[in-house]
């Protein structure tokens, strides 16, 4: 509806509508609205009956021009490409040559930190038992 296309009219011009879907981010909503407006601008709607034009139909000049151009086939994906900007900005695989100093053993550091956090109680218990043994041995 943000693009100015009613829900019942959208399927008639090739736009699928999912009533369960809701745009949660304004960025994706803006991108979808721009894409739909670009689609609608390129769309040529032929009248159902010859001589009876509705306001949603394309003008007679546009229809005639398209009939001339229709001899050349086009692919939709090249005309209206969907560009995923998140994929372009995503971080790819990091090579060893691109890593900074001291980051070469990052996995080992993470495993050691996890092990330290997991074994804190056990090591405290051992240290306390050792101290108790040492004090008992002095008496």
PDB file of C-alpha atoms in Angstrom:
ATOM      1  CA  UNK A   1       0.000   0.000   0.000  1.00  0.00           C
ATOM      2  CA  UNK A   2       2.986   2.286   0.573  1.00  0.00           C
ATOM      3  CA  UNK A   3       3.752   2.139  -3.146  1.00  0.00           C
ATOM      4  CA  UNK A   4       0.218   3.228  -4.003  1.00  0.00           C
ATOM      5  CA  UNK A   5      -0.879  -0.184  -5.301  1.00  0.00           C
ATOM      6  CA  UNK A   6      -4.066  -1.606  -3.710  1.00  0.00           C
ATOM      7  CA  UNK A   7      -3.935  -5.205  -2.416  1.00  0.00           C
ATOM      8  CA  UNK A   8      -6.608  -6.494  -4.776  1.00  0.00           C
ATOM      9  CA  UNK A   9      -5.089  -4.757  -7.821  1.00  0.00           C
ATOM     10  CA  UNK A  10      -1.505  -5.961  -7.229  1.00  0.00           C
ATOM     11  CA  UNK A  11      -2.004  -9.615  -8.285  1.00  0.00           C
ATOM     12  CA  UNK A  12      -3.620  -8.513 -11.530  1.00  0.00           C
ATOM     13  CA  UNK A  13      -0.400  -6.775 -12.615  1.00  0.00           C
ATOM     14  CA  UNK A  14       1.983  -9.521 -11.492  1.00  0.00           C
ATOM     15  CA  UNK A  15       2.821  -8.507  -7.925  1.00  0.00           C
ATOM     16  CA  UNK A  16       2.333 -11.193  -5.286  1.00  0.00           C
ATOM     17  CA  UNK A  17       0.891 -10.082  -1.958  1.00  0.00           C
ATOM     18  CA  UNK A  18       1.365 -11.927   1.324  1.00  0.00           C
ATOM     19  CA  UNK A  19      -1.069 -10.592   3.941  1.00  0.00           C
ATOM     20  CA  UNK A  20       0.901 -12.248   6.771  1.00  0.00           C
ATOM     21  CA  UNK A  21       4.071 -10.311   5.997  1.00  0.00           C
ATOM     22  CA  UNK A  22       4.895  -7.030   7.698  1.00  0.00           C
ATOM     23  CA  UNK A  23       7.947  -4.852   7.063  1.00  0.00           C
ATOM     24  CA  UNK A  24       9.722  -4.346  10.369  1.00  0.00           C
ATOM     25  CA  UNK A  25      12.564  -2.209   9.099  1.00  0.00           C
ATOM     26  CA  UNK A  26      12.090   1.056   7.284  1.00  0.00           C
ATOM     27  CA  UNK A  27      15.140   0.400   5.080  1.00  0.00           C
ATOM     28  CA  UNK A  28      13.623  -2.708   3.499  1.00  0.00           C
ATOM     29  CA  UNK A  29      10.261  -0.953   3.161  1.00  0.00           C
ATOM     30  CA  UNK A  30      11.860   1.957   1.291  1.00  0.00           C
ATOM     31  CA  UNK A  31      13.761  -0.444  -1.004  1.00  0.00           C
ATOM     32  CA  UNK A  32      10.598  -2.442  -1.743  1.00  0.00           C
ATOM     33  CA  UNK A  33       8.594   0.730  -2.473  1.00  0.00           C
ATOM     34  CA  UNK A  34      11.314   1.983  -4.846  1.00  0.00           C
ATOM     35  CA  UNK A  35      11.436  -1.400  -6.591  1.00  0.00           C
ATOM     36  CA  UNK A  36       7.645  -1.518  -6.973  1.00  0.00           C
ATOM     37  CA  UNK A  37       7.524   2.032  -8.316  1.00  0.00           C
ATOM     38  CA  UNK A  38      10.254   1.202 -10.854  1.00  0.00           C
ATOM     39  CA  UNK A  39       8.291  -1.902 -11.858  1.00  0.00           C
ATOM     40  CA  UNK A  40       5.090   0.084 -12.189  1.00  0.00           C
ATOM     41  CA  UNK A  41       6.835   2.746 -14.288  1.00  0.00           C
ATOM     42  CA  UNK A  42       8.036   0.099 -16.782  1.00  0.00           C
ATOM     43  CA  UNK A  43       4.754  -1.790 -16.757  1.00  0.00           C
ATOM     44  CA  UNK A  44       2.554  -1.571 -19.845  1.00  0.00           C
ATOM     45  CA  UNK A  45      -1.027  -2.633 -19.201  1.00  0.00           C
ATOM     46  CA  UNK A  46      -3.016  -3.481 -22.296  1.00  0.00           C
ATOM     47  CA  UNK A  47      -6.740  -2.695 -22.304  1.00  0.00           C
ATOM     48  CA  UNK A  48      -9.032  -5.725 -22.018  1.00  0.00           C
ATOM     49  CA  UNK A  49     -11.353  -4.504 -24.732  1.00  0.00           C
ATOM     50  CA  UNK A  50     -10.268  -2.622 -27.803  1.00  0.00           C
ATOM     51  CA  UNK A  51     -11.266   1.031 -27.591  1.00  0.00           C
ATOM     52  CA  UNK A  52     -12.192   0.949 -23.894  1.00  0.00           C
ATOM     53  CA  UNK A  53      -9.352   2.446 -21.864  1.00  0.00           C
ATOM     54  CA  UNK A  54      -9.449   2.603 -18.088  1.00  0.00           C
ATOM     55  CA  UNK A  55      -7.372   5.014 -16.056  1.00  0.00           C
ATOM     56  CA  UNK A  56      -5.073   2.144 -14.947  1.00  0.00           C
ATOM     57  CA  UNK A  57      -4.367   1.095 -18.557  1.00  0.00           C
ATOM     58  CA  UNK A  58      -1.381   2.409 -20.463  1.00  0.00           C
ATOM     59  CA  UNK A  59      -1.915   5.088 -23.084  1.00  0.00           C
ATOM     60  CA  UNK A  60      -2.444   4.140 -26.716  1.00  0.00           C
ATOM     61  CA  UNK A  61       0.997   5.527 -27.653  1.00  0.00           C
ATOM     62  CA  UNK A  62       2.733   3.342 -25.052  1.00  0.00           C
ATOM     63  CA  UNK A  63       0.846   0.256 -26.223  1.00  0.00           C
ATOM     64  CA  UNK A  64       1.712   0.940 -29.866  1.00  0.00           C
ATOM     65  CA  UNK A  65       5.361   1.586 -29.002  1.00  0.00           C
ATOM     66  CA  UNK A  66       5.514  -1.682 -27.076  1.00  0.00           C
ATOM     67  CA  UNK A  67       4.000  -3.608 -29.956  1.00  0.00           C
ATOM     68  CA  UNK A  68       6.865  -2.338 -32.125  1.00  0.00           C
ATOM     69  CA  UNK A  69       9.481  -3.246 -29.504  1.00  0.00           C
ATOM     70  CA  UNK A  70       7.947  -6.627 -28.643  1.00  0.00           C
ATOM     71  CA  UNK A  71       9.765  -8.218 -31.530  1.00  0.00           C
ATOM     72  CA  UNK A  72      12.910  -8.012 -29.377  1.00  0.00           C
ATOM     73  CA  UNK A  73      12.633 -10.221 -26.300  1.00  0.00           C
ATOM     74  CA  UNK A  74      14.011  -9.036 -22.971  1.00  0.00           C
ATOM     75  CA  UNK A  75      14.786 -10.799 -19.766  1.00  0.00           C
ATOM     76  CA  UNK A  76      13.178  -9.431 -16.629  1.00  0.00           C
ATOM     77  CA  UNK A  77      16.162  -9.993 -14.338  1.00  0.00           C
ATOM     78  CA  UNK A  78      18.344  -7.703 -16.434  1.00  0.00           C
ATOM     79  CA  UNK A  79      15.691  -4.993 -16.600  1.00  0.00           C
ATOM     80  CA  UNK A  80      14.791  -4.979 -12.886  1.00  0.00           C
ATOM     81  CA  UNK A  81      17.750  -6.399 -10.954  1.00  0.00           C
ATOM     82  CA  UNK A  82      17.434  -7.029  -7.226  1.00  0.00           C
ATOM     83  CA  UNK A  83      20.638  -5.870  -5.561  1.00  0.00           C
ATOM     84  CA  UNK A  84      21.383  -7.286  -2.133  1.00  0.00           C
ATOM     85  CA  UNK A  85      23.384  -4.529  -0.459  1.00  0.00           C
ATOM     86  CA  UNK A  86      23.867  -6.544   2.717  1.00  0.00           C
ATOM     87  CA  UNK A  87      25.787  -9.179   0.769  1.00  0.00           C
ATOM     88  CA  UNK A  88      28.050  -6.558  -0.813  1.00  0.00           C
ATOM     89  CA  UNK A  89      28.891  -5.040   2.577  1.00  0.00           C
ATOM     90  CA  UNK A  90      29.312  -8.404   4.316  1.00  0.00           C
ATOM     91  CA  UNK A  91      32.690  -9.440   5.642  1.00  0.00           C
ATOM     92  CA  UNK A  92      34.204 -12.292   3.707  1.00  0.00           C
ATOM     93  CA  UNK A  93      36.920 -14.723   4.609  1.00  0.00           C
ATOM     94  CA  UNK A  94      39.945 -13.150   6.306  1.00  0.00           C
ATOM     95  CA  UNK A  95      43.349 -14.284   5.106  1.00  0.00           C
ATOM     96  CA  UNK A  96      46.336 -14.697   7.411  1.00  0.00           C
ATOM     97  CA  UNK A  97      48.185 -11.931   5.582  1.00  0.00           C
ATOM     98  CA  UNK A  98      45.313  -9.511   6.353  1.00  0.00           C
ATOM     99  CA  UNK A  99      45.317 -10.282  10.094  1.00  0.00           C
ATOM    100  CA  UNK A 100      46.936  -7.903  12.498  1.00  0.00           C
ATOM    101  CA  UNK A 101      49.747  -8.682  14.910  1.00  0.00           C
ATOM    102  CA  UNK A 102      48.813 -11.110  17.700  1.00  0.00           C
ATOM    103  CA  UNK A 103      45.622 -12.330  16.054  1.00  0.00           C
ATOM    104  CA  UNK A 104      47.121 -15.476  14.578  1.00  0.00           C
ATOM    105  CA  UNK A 105      46.113 -17.733  17.498  1.00  0.00           C
ATOM    106  CA  UNK A 106      42.643 -16.276  18.065  1.00  0.00           C
ATOM    107  CA  UNK A 107      40.907 -19.653  18.170  1.00  0.00           C
ATOM    108  CA  UNK A 108      43.386 -20.972  20.737  1.00  0.00           C
ATOM    109  CA  UNK A 109      42.879 -17.854  22.884  1.00  0.00           C
ATOM    110  CA  UNK A 110      39.119 -18.298  22.800  1.00  0.00           C
ATOM    111  CA  UNK A 111      39.376 -21.977  23.754  1.00  0.00           C
ATOM    112  CA  UNK A 112      41.757 -21.150  26.636  1.00  0.00           C
ATOM    113  CA  UNK A 113      39.440 -18.414  27.930  1.00  0.00           C
ATOM    114  CA  UNK A 114      36.477 -20.805  27.792  1.00  0.00           C
ATOM    115  CA  UNK A 115      38.458 -23.478  29.601  1.00  0.00           C
ATOM    116  CA  UNK A 116      39.565 -21.000  32.281  1.00  0.00           C
ATOM    117  CA  UNK A 117      35.988 -19.845  32.863  1.00  0.00           C
ATOM    118  CA  UNK A 118      34.716 -23.437  33.048  1.00  0.00           C
ATOM    119  CA  UNK A 119      37.401 -24.678  35.474  1.00  0.00           C
ATOM    120  CA  UNK A 120      37.480 -21.728  37.926  1.00  0.00           C
ATOM    121  CA  UNK A 121      35.545 -23.569  40.647  1.00  0.00           C
ATOM    122  CA  UNK A 122      37.520 -26.804  40.313  1.00  0.00           C
ATOM    123  CA  UNK A 123      40.843 -24.996  40.545  1.00  0.00           C
ATOM    124  CA  UNK A 124      39.718 -22.995  43.606  1.00  0.00           C
ATOM    125  CA  UNK A 125      38.608 -26.211  45.287  1.00  0.00           C
ATOM    126  CA  UNK A 126      41.987 -27.862  44.546  1.00  0.00           C
ATOM    127  CA  UNK A 127      43.896 -24.820  45.871  1.00  0.00           C
ATOM    128  CA  UNK A 128      41.796 -24.799  49.044  1.00  0.00           C
ATOM    129  CA  UNK A 129      42.343 -28.552  49.569  1.00  0.00           C
ATOM    130  CA  UNK A 130      46.073 -28.078  49.068  1.00  0.00           C
ATOM    131  CA  UNK A 131      46.143 -25.253  51.646  1.00  0.00           C
ATOM    132  CA  UNK A 132      44.173 -27.400  54.116  1.00  0.00           C
ATOM    133  CA  UNK A 133      46.658 -30.236  53.605  1.00  0.00           C
ATOM    134  CA  UNK A 134      49.585 -27.861  54.135  1.00  0.00           C
ATOM    135  CA  UNK A 135      48.097 -26.482  57.373  1.00  0.00           C
ATOM    136  CA  UNK A 136      47.283 -29.999  58.594  1.00  0.00           C
ATOM    137  CA  UNK A 137      50.845 -31.104  57.885  1.00  0.00           C
ATOM    138  CA  UNK A 138      52.253 -28.197  59.983  1.00  0.00           C
ATOM    139  CA  UNK A 139      50.257 -29.228  63.064  1.00  0.00           C
TER     140      UNK A 139
END
